[in-house]
PDB file of C-alpha atoms in Angstrom:
ATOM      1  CA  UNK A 299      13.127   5.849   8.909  1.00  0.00           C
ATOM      2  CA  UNK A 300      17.021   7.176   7.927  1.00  0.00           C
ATOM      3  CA  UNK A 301      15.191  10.641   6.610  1.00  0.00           C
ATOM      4  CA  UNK A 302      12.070  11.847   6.860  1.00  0.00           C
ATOM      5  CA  UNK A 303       9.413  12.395   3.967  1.00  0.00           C
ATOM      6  CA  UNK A 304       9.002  16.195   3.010  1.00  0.00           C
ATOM      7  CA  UNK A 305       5.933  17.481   1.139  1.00  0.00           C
ATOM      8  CA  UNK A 306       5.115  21.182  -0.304  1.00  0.00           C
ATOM      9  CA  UNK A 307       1.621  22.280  -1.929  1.00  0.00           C
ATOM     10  CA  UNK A 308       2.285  25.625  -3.696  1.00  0.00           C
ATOM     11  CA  UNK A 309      -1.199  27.633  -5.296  1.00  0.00           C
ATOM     12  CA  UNK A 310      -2.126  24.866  -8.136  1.00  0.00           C
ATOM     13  CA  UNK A 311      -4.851  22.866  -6.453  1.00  0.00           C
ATOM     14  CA  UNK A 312      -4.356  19.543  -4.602  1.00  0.00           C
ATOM     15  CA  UNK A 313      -1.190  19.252  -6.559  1.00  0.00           C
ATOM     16  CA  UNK A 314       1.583  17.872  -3.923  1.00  0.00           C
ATOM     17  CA  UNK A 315       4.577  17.293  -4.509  1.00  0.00           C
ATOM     18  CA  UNK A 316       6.581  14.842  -1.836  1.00  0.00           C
ATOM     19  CA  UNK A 317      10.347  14.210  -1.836  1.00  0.00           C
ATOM     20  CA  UNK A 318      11.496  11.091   0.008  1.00  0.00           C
ATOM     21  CA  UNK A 319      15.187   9.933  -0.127  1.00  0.00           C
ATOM     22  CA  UNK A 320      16.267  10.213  -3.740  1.00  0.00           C
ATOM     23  CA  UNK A 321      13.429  11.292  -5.732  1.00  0.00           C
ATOM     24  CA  UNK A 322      10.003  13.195  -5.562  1.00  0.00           C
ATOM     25  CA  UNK A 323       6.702  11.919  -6.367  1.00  0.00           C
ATOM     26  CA  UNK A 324       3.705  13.932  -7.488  1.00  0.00           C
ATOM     27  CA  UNK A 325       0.271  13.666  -5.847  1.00  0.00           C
ATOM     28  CA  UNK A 326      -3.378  15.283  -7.390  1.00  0.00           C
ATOM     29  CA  UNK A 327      -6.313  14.517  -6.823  1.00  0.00           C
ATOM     30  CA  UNK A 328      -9.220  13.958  -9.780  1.00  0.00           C
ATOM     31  CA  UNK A 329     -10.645  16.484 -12.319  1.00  0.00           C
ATOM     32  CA  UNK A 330     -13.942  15.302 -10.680  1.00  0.00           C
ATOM     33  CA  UNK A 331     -13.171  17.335  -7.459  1.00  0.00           C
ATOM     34  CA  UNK A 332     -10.667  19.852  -8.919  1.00  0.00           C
ATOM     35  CA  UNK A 333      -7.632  18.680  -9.121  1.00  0.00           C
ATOM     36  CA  UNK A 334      -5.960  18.175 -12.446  1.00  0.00           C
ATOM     37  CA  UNK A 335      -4.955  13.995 -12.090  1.00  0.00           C
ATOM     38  CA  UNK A 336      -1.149  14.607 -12.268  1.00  0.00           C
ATOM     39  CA  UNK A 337      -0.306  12.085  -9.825  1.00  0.00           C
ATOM     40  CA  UNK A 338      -2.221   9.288  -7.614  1.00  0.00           C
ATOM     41  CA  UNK A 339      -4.412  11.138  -4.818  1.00  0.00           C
ATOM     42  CA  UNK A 340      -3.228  10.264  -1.332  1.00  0.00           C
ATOM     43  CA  UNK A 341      -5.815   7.036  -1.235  1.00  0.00           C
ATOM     44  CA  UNK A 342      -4.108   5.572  -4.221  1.00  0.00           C
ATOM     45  CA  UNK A 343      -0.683   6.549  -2.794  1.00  0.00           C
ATOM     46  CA  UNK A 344      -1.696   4.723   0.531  1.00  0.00           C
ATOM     47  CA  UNK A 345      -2.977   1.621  -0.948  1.00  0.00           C
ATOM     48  CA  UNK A 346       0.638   1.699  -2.692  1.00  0.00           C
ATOM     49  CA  UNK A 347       2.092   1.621  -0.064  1.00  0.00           C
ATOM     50  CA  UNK A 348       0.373  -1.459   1.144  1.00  0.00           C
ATOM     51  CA  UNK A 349       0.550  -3.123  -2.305  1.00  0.00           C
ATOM     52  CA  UNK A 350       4.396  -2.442  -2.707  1.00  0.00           C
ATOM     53  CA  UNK A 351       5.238  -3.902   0.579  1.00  0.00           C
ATOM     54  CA  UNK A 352       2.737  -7.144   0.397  1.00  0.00           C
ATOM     55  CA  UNK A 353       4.315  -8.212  -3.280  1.00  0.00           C
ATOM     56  CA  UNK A 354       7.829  -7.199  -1.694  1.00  0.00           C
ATOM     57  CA  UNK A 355       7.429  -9.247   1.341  1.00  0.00           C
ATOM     58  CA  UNK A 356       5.552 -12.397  -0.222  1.00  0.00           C
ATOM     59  CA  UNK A 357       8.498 -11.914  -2.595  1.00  0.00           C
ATOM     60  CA  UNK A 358      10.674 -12.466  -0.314  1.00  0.00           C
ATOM     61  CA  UNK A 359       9.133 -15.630   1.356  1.00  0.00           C
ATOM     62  CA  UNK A 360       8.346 -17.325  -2.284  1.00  0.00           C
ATOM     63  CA  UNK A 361      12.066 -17.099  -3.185  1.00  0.00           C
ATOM     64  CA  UNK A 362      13.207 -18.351   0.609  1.00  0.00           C
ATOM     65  CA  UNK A 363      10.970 -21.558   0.151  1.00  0.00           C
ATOM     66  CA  UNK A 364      12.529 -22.121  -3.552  1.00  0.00           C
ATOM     67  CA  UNK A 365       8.742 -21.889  -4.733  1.00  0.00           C
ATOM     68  CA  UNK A 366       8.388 -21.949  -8.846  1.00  0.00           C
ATOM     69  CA  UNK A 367       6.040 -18.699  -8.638  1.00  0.00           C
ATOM     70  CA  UNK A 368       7.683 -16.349 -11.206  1.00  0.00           C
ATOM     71  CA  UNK A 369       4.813 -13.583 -10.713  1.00  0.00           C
ATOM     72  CA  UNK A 370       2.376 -12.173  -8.267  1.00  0.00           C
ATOM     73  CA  UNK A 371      -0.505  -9.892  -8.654  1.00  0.00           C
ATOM     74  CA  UNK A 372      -2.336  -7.844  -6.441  1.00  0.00           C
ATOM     75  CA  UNK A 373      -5.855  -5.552  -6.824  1.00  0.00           C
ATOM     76  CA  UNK A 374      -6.830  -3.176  -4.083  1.00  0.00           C
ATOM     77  CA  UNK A 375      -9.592  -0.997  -3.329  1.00  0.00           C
ATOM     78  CA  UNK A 376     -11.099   0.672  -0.249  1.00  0.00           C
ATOM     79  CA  UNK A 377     -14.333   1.514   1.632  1.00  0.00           C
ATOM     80  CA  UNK A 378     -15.517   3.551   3.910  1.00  0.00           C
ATOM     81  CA  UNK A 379     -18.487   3.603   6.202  1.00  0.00           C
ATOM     82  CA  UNK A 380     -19.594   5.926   8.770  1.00  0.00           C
ATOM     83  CA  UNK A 381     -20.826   5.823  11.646  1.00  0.00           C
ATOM     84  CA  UNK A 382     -19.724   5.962  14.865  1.00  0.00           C
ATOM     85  CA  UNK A 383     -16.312   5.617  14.471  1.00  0.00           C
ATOM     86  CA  UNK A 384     -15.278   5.602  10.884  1.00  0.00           C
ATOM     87  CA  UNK A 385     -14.481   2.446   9.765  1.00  0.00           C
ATOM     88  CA  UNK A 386     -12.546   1.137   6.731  1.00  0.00           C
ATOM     89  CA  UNK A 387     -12.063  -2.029   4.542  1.00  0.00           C
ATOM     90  CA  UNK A 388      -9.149  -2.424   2.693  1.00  0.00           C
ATOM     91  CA  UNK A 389     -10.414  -5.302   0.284  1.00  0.00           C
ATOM     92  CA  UNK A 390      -7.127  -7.025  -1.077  1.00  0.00           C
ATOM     93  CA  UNK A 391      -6.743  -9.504  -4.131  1.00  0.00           C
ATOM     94  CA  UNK A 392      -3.606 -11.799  -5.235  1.00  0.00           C
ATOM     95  CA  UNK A 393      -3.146 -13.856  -7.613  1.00  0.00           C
ATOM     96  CA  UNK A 394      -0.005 -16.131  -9.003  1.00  0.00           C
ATOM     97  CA  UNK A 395       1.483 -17.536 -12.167  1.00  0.00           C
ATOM     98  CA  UNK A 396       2.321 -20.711 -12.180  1.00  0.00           C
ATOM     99  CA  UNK A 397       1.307 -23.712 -10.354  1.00  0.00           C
ATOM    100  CA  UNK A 398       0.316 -22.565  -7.134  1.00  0.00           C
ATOM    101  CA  UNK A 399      -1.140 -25.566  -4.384  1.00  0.00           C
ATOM    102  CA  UNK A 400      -3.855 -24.631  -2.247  1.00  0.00           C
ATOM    103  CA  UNK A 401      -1.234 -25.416   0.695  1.00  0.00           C
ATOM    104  CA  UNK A 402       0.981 -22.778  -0.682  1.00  0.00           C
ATOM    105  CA  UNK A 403      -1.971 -20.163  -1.174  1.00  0.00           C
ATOM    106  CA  UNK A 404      -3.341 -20.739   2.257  1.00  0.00           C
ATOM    107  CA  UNK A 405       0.630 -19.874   3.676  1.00  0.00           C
ATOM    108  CA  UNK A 406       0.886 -16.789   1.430  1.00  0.00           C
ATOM    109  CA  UNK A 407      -2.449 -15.631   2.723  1.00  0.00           C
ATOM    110  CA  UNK A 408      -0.848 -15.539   6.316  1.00  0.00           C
ATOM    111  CA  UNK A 409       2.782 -14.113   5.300  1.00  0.00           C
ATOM    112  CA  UNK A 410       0.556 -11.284   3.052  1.00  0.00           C
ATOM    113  CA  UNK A 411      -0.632  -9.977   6.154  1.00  0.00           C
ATOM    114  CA  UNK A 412       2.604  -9.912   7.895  1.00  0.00           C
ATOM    115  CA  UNK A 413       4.021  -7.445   5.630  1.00  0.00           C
ATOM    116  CA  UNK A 414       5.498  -4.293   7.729  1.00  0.00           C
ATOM    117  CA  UNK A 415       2.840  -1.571   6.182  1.00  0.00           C
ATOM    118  CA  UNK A 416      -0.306  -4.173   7.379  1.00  0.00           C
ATOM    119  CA  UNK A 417       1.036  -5.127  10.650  1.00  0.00           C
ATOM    120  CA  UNK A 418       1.559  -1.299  10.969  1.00  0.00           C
ATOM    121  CA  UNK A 419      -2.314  -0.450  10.077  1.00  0.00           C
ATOM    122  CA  UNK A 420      -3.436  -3.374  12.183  1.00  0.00           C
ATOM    123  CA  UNK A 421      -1.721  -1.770  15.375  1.00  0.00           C
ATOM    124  CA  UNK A 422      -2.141   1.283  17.584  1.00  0.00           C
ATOM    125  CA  UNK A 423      -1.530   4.691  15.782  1.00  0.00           C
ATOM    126  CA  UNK A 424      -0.859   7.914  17.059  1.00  0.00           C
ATOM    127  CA  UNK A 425      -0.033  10.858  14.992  1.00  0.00           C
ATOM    128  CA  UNK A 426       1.349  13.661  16.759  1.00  0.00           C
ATOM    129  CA  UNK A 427       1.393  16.603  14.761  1.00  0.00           C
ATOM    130  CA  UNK A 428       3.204  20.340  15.347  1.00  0.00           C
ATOM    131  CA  UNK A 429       3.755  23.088  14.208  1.00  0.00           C
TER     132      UNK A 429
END
């Protein structure tokens, strides 16, 4: 990445705030667990992440092909399930305006998945921290 991602948590519970190349972006987590909601918790931020780049990268291919598909949708949620190794499900939902062949959703299915962000979470990841 051209700059790296900078985040700060000061005394306020949960409350985050993290600064990227020209802006900042708040992060909280619920009043259920004692935060105060004033941003998306770092779940919602991830599956963002993942959201932003599928629509941006389906996008992309849609308006390469010339394809009459003047919106796209997506829904996203996550589980996880213990055991053991922790294992999650990123469950992923898209839908289109306009006339949409089961040719063409069968092809955006596959380019969906090879979106930067998911071929990132599909492959090896190592994250070396210091201090």
């Amino acid at each position: 990445m051209e700059q790296n991602i900078e985040g700060k948590i000061g005394t306020q519970k949960y409350l985050c705030t993290i600064s990227w190349r020209n802006g900042e972006l708040l992060m909280d987590e619920p009043e259920s667990i004692g935060g105060r909601d004033l941003g998306p918790d770092p779940f919602s931020t991830f599956l963002a992440s993942l959201a932003g780049c599928t629509l941006s990268t389906l996008r992309m291919y849609i308006d390469r092909k010339g394809w009459d598909i003047p919106e796209i949708q997506i829904s996203m949620n996550l589980a996880q399930q213990a055991g053991e190794e922790l294992e999650t499900t990123i469950f992923k939902t898209l839908t289109f305006s306009g006339n949409v062949s089961e040719e063409q959703k069968e092809r955006l299915l596959v380019i969906a998945d090879k979106c930067p962000i998911s071929k990132l979470l599909k492959g090896n990841i190592i994250i070396n921290t210091t201090i």
